[in-house]
Amino acid sequence: MTANQGQELAELCKRGDRKAQKAVYDLLAPKMFPLCIRYMGERATAEDILQEGFVTLFSRIGSYKGEGSFEGWARKIFVNTALMHLRKKDALKMSDDLDTARNLASDITSQTEHIGYKELMALITALPPGFRTVFNMYVIEGYSHKEIAQALGITEITSRTQLSRARTWLQNRIKEMKRNA
């Protein structure tokens, strides 16, 4: 979607144009659904979050000022919708019950070179909710640890620790996959 398309569709949606709303849905749903799955970890809940996200998007369309991309503005709505759902379910309590992670600074890049995109996405959605949320926000969405801490009501250190634990968790699962292959 170009910046002009986003601006034009947003303006039409502000006026209640149903065709424009359908066009926005058709353009954004295929991009936002994978985001919802990454945060929720399961398809059924992700479908609910997608729907809630569109309800929020259309109810707040008047606040889109045309600054920045429409898709980027919409993406923030879907991320925030997913985070609100996780907060309500208390799923953001960090997963301290898992074994203390070893090699916190280890990087999984070399491990992920030998697995496919679908397998990696399946592993990410299988992360414990606290790990998955921080991992998605930092690695995929590009939030800083400071922004994550503010959004989740945690410290920056907790955000860094959860990211490191998520990486270690993923690295261990990838090693298991390789052993079982």
Coordinates of C-alpha atoms in Angstrom, one line a residue:
M1 CA 0.0 0.0 0.0
T2 CA 1.5 3.4 -1.0
A3 CA 1.3 6.4 1.3
N4 CA -1.2 8.0 -1.0
Q5 CA -3.4 4.9 -1.1
G6 CA -3.4 4.7 2.7
Q7 CA -4.2 8.4 3.0
E8 CA -7.0 8.2 0.5
L9 CA -8.5 5.0 2.1
A10 CA -8.3 6.5 5.6
E11 CA -10.1 9.6 4.4
L12 CA -12.9 7.5 2.8
C13 CA -13.1 5.4 5.9
K14 CA -13.5 8.5 8.1
R15 CA -16.6 9.3 6.1
G16 CA -18.0 5.8 6.7
D17 CA -17.4 4.5 3.1
R18 CA -18.0 0.7 3.4
K19 CA -16.1 -0.1 0.2
A20 CA -13.0 1.7 1.5
Q21 CA -13.3 -0.2 4.8
K22 CA -13.5 -3.5 2.8
A23 CA -10.4 -2.4 0.8
V24 CA -8.5 -1.6 4.0
Y25 CA -9.5 -5.0 5.4
D26 CA -8.5 -6.8 2.2
L27 CA -5.1 -5.0 2.2
L28 CA -4.3 -5.3 5.9
A29 CA -5.7 -8.6 7.1
P30 CA -3.2 -10.8 5.3
K31 CA -0.4 -8.8 6.9
M32 CA -1.9 -8.4 10.3
F33 CA -3.1 -11.9 10.9
P34 CA 0.5 -13.4 11.0
L35 CA 1.3 -10.6 13.5
C36 CA -1.7 -11.7 15.6
I37 CA -0.6 -15.4 15.5
R38 CA 2.9 -14.5 16.5
Y39 CA 1.6 -12.7 19.6
M40 CA -1.2 -15.1 20.5
G41 CA 0.5 -18.4 19.7
E42 CA -2.8 -19.9 18.5
R43 CA -5.0 -19.4 15.5
A44 CA -8.4 -19.1 17.2
T45 CA -7.3 -16.3 19.6
A46 CA -5.4 -14.6 16.7
E47 CA -8.6 -14.5 14.7
D48 CA -10.3 -12.8 17.7
I49 CA -7.5 -10.3 18.0
L50 CA -7.6 -9.6 14.2
Q51 CA -11.3 -8.8 14.5
E52 CA -10.8 -6.6 17.6
G53 CA -7.9 -4.8 15.9
F54 CA -10.1 -3.9 12.9
V55 CA -12.9 -2.7 15.2
T56 CA -10.3 -0.5 17.0
L57 CA -8.8 0.7 13.7
F58 CA -12.1 1.7 12.3
S59 CA -13.3 3.4 15.5
R60 CA -10.0 5.4 15.7
I61 CA -9.5 6.1 12.0
G62 CA -10.2 9.7 12.8
S63 CA -7.0 10.0 14.7
Y64 CA -4.9 9.0 11.7
K65 CA -3.3 12.3 10.7
G66 CA -1.6 11.1 7.5
E67 CA 1.8 11.4 9.2
G68 CA 3.8 8.2 8.5
S69 CA 2.5 5.2 6.7
F70 CA -1.1 4.1 7.3
E71 CA 0.0 0.5 7.5
G72 CA 2.6 1.4 10.2
W73 CA -0.2 3.3 12.1
A74 CA -2.5 0.2 11.7
R75 CA 0.3 -2.2 12.8
K76 CA 0.6 -0.4 16.1
I77 CA -3.1 -0.8 16.7
F78 CA -2.9 -4.6 16.2
V79 CA 0.2 -4.9 18.4
N80 CA -1.5 -2.9 21.1
T81 CA -4.7 -5.0 20.8
A82 CA -2.7 -8.1 21.2
L83 CA -0.8 -6.7 24.2
M84 CA -4.0 -5.6 25.9
H85 CA -5.4 -9.1 25.4
L86 CA -2.3 -10.6 26.9
R87 CA -2.4 -8.2 29.9
K88 CA -6.1 -9.1 30.6
K89 CA -5.2 -12.8 30.6
D90 CA -2.2 -12.0 32.8
A91 CA -0.1 -13.8 30.2
L92 CA 2.7 -11.2 30.5
K93 CA 3.8 -12.4 33.8
M94 CA 7.3 -13.3 32.9
S95 CA 8.0 -16.9 32.6
D96 CA 10.4 -17.2 35.6
D97 CA 9.3 -20.7 36.3
L98 CA 11.3 -22.0 33.4
D99 CA 14.9 -23.1 34.1
T100 CA 17.3 -20.3 34.4
A101 CA 18.6 -19.8 30.9
R102 CA 22.2 -20.6 30.1
N103 CA 24.2 -18.7 27.6
L104 CA 22.0 -15.6 27.8
A105 CA 24.1 -13.7 25.3
S106 CA 24.1 -16.5 22.7
D107 CA 22.8 -15.7 19.3
I108 CA 20.5 -18.1 17.4
T109 CA 21.4 -16.8 14.0
S110 CA 23.7 -19.6 13.1
Q111 CA 21.1 -22.1 14.4
T112 CA 18.3 -20.6 12.3
E113 CA 20.2 -20.8 9.0
H114 CA 19.2 -24.4 8.6
I115 CA 15.5 -24.3 9.2
G116 CA 12.7 -22.8 7.1
Y117 CA 10.5 -19.8 7.7
K118 CA 7.5 -21.8 8.7
E119 CA 9.4 -23.9 11.2
L120 CA 10.9 -20.8 12.7
M121 CA 7.5 -19.1 13.0
A122 CA 6.0 -22.2 14.6
L123 CA 8.8 -22.1 17.2
I124 CA 8.2 -18.4 17.8
T125 CA 4.5 -19.0 18.4
A126 CA 5.4 -21.8 20.8
L127 CA 7.4 -19.6 23.0
P128 CA 6.0 -19.0 26.5
P129 CA 3.8 -15.9 26.4
G130 CA 6.2 -13.5 28.2
F131 CA 9.2 -14.6 26.1
R132 CA 7.1 -14.5 22.9
T133 CA 5.8 -11.0 23.6
V134 CA 9.2 -9.5 24.2
F135 CA 10.8 -11.4 21.3
N136 CA 8.1 -10.2 18.9
M137 CA 8.3 -6.6 20.1
Y138 CA 12.1 -6.4 19.9
V139 CA 13.2 -8.7 17.1
I140 CA 10.2 -8.4 14.7
E141 CA 8.6 -5.1 15.5
G142 CA 11.8 -3.2 16.3
Y143 CA 10.8 -1.8 19.6
S144 CA 13.7 -0.8 22.0
H145 CA 14.0 -2.3 25.4
K146 CA 12.9 1.0 26.9
E147 CA 9.7 1.1 24.7
I148 CA 9.0 -2.6 25.6
A149 CA 9.4 -1.9 29.3
Q150 CA 7.0 1.1 29.1
A151 CA 4.4 -0.9 27.1
L152 CA 4.5 -3.9 29.4
G153 CA 5.1 -2.3 32.7
I154 CA 8.4 -4.0 33.3
T155 CA 12.0 -2.9 33.7
E156 CA 14.4 -2.7 30.8
I157 CA 16.5 -5.3 32.5
T158 CA 13.5 -7.7 32.6
S159 CA 12.9 -7.0 28.9
R160 CA 16.6 -7.8 28.1
T161 CA 16.4 -11.0 30.2
Q162 CA 13.2 -12.2 28.6
L163 CA 14.7 -11.6 25.2
S164 CA 17.8 -13.6 26.1
R165 CA 15.7 -16.4 27.5
A166 CA 13.6 -16.4 24.4
R167 CA 16.7 -16.7 22.3
T168 CA 18.0 -19.5 24.4
W169 CA 14.7 -21.3 24.4
L170 CA 14.6 -21.1 20.6
Q171 CA 18.1 -22.2 20.3
N172 CA 17.5 -25.3 22.4
R173 CA 14.3 -26.2 20.4
I174 CA 16.3 -25.8 17.1
K175 CA 19.0 -28.1 18.4
E176 CA 16.3 -30.7 19.4
M177 CA 14.8 -30.4 15.9
K178 CA 18.3 -31.1 14.3
R179 CA 18.9 -34.1 16.6
N180 CA 15.5 -35.5 15.8
A181 CA 15.8 -35.0 12.0

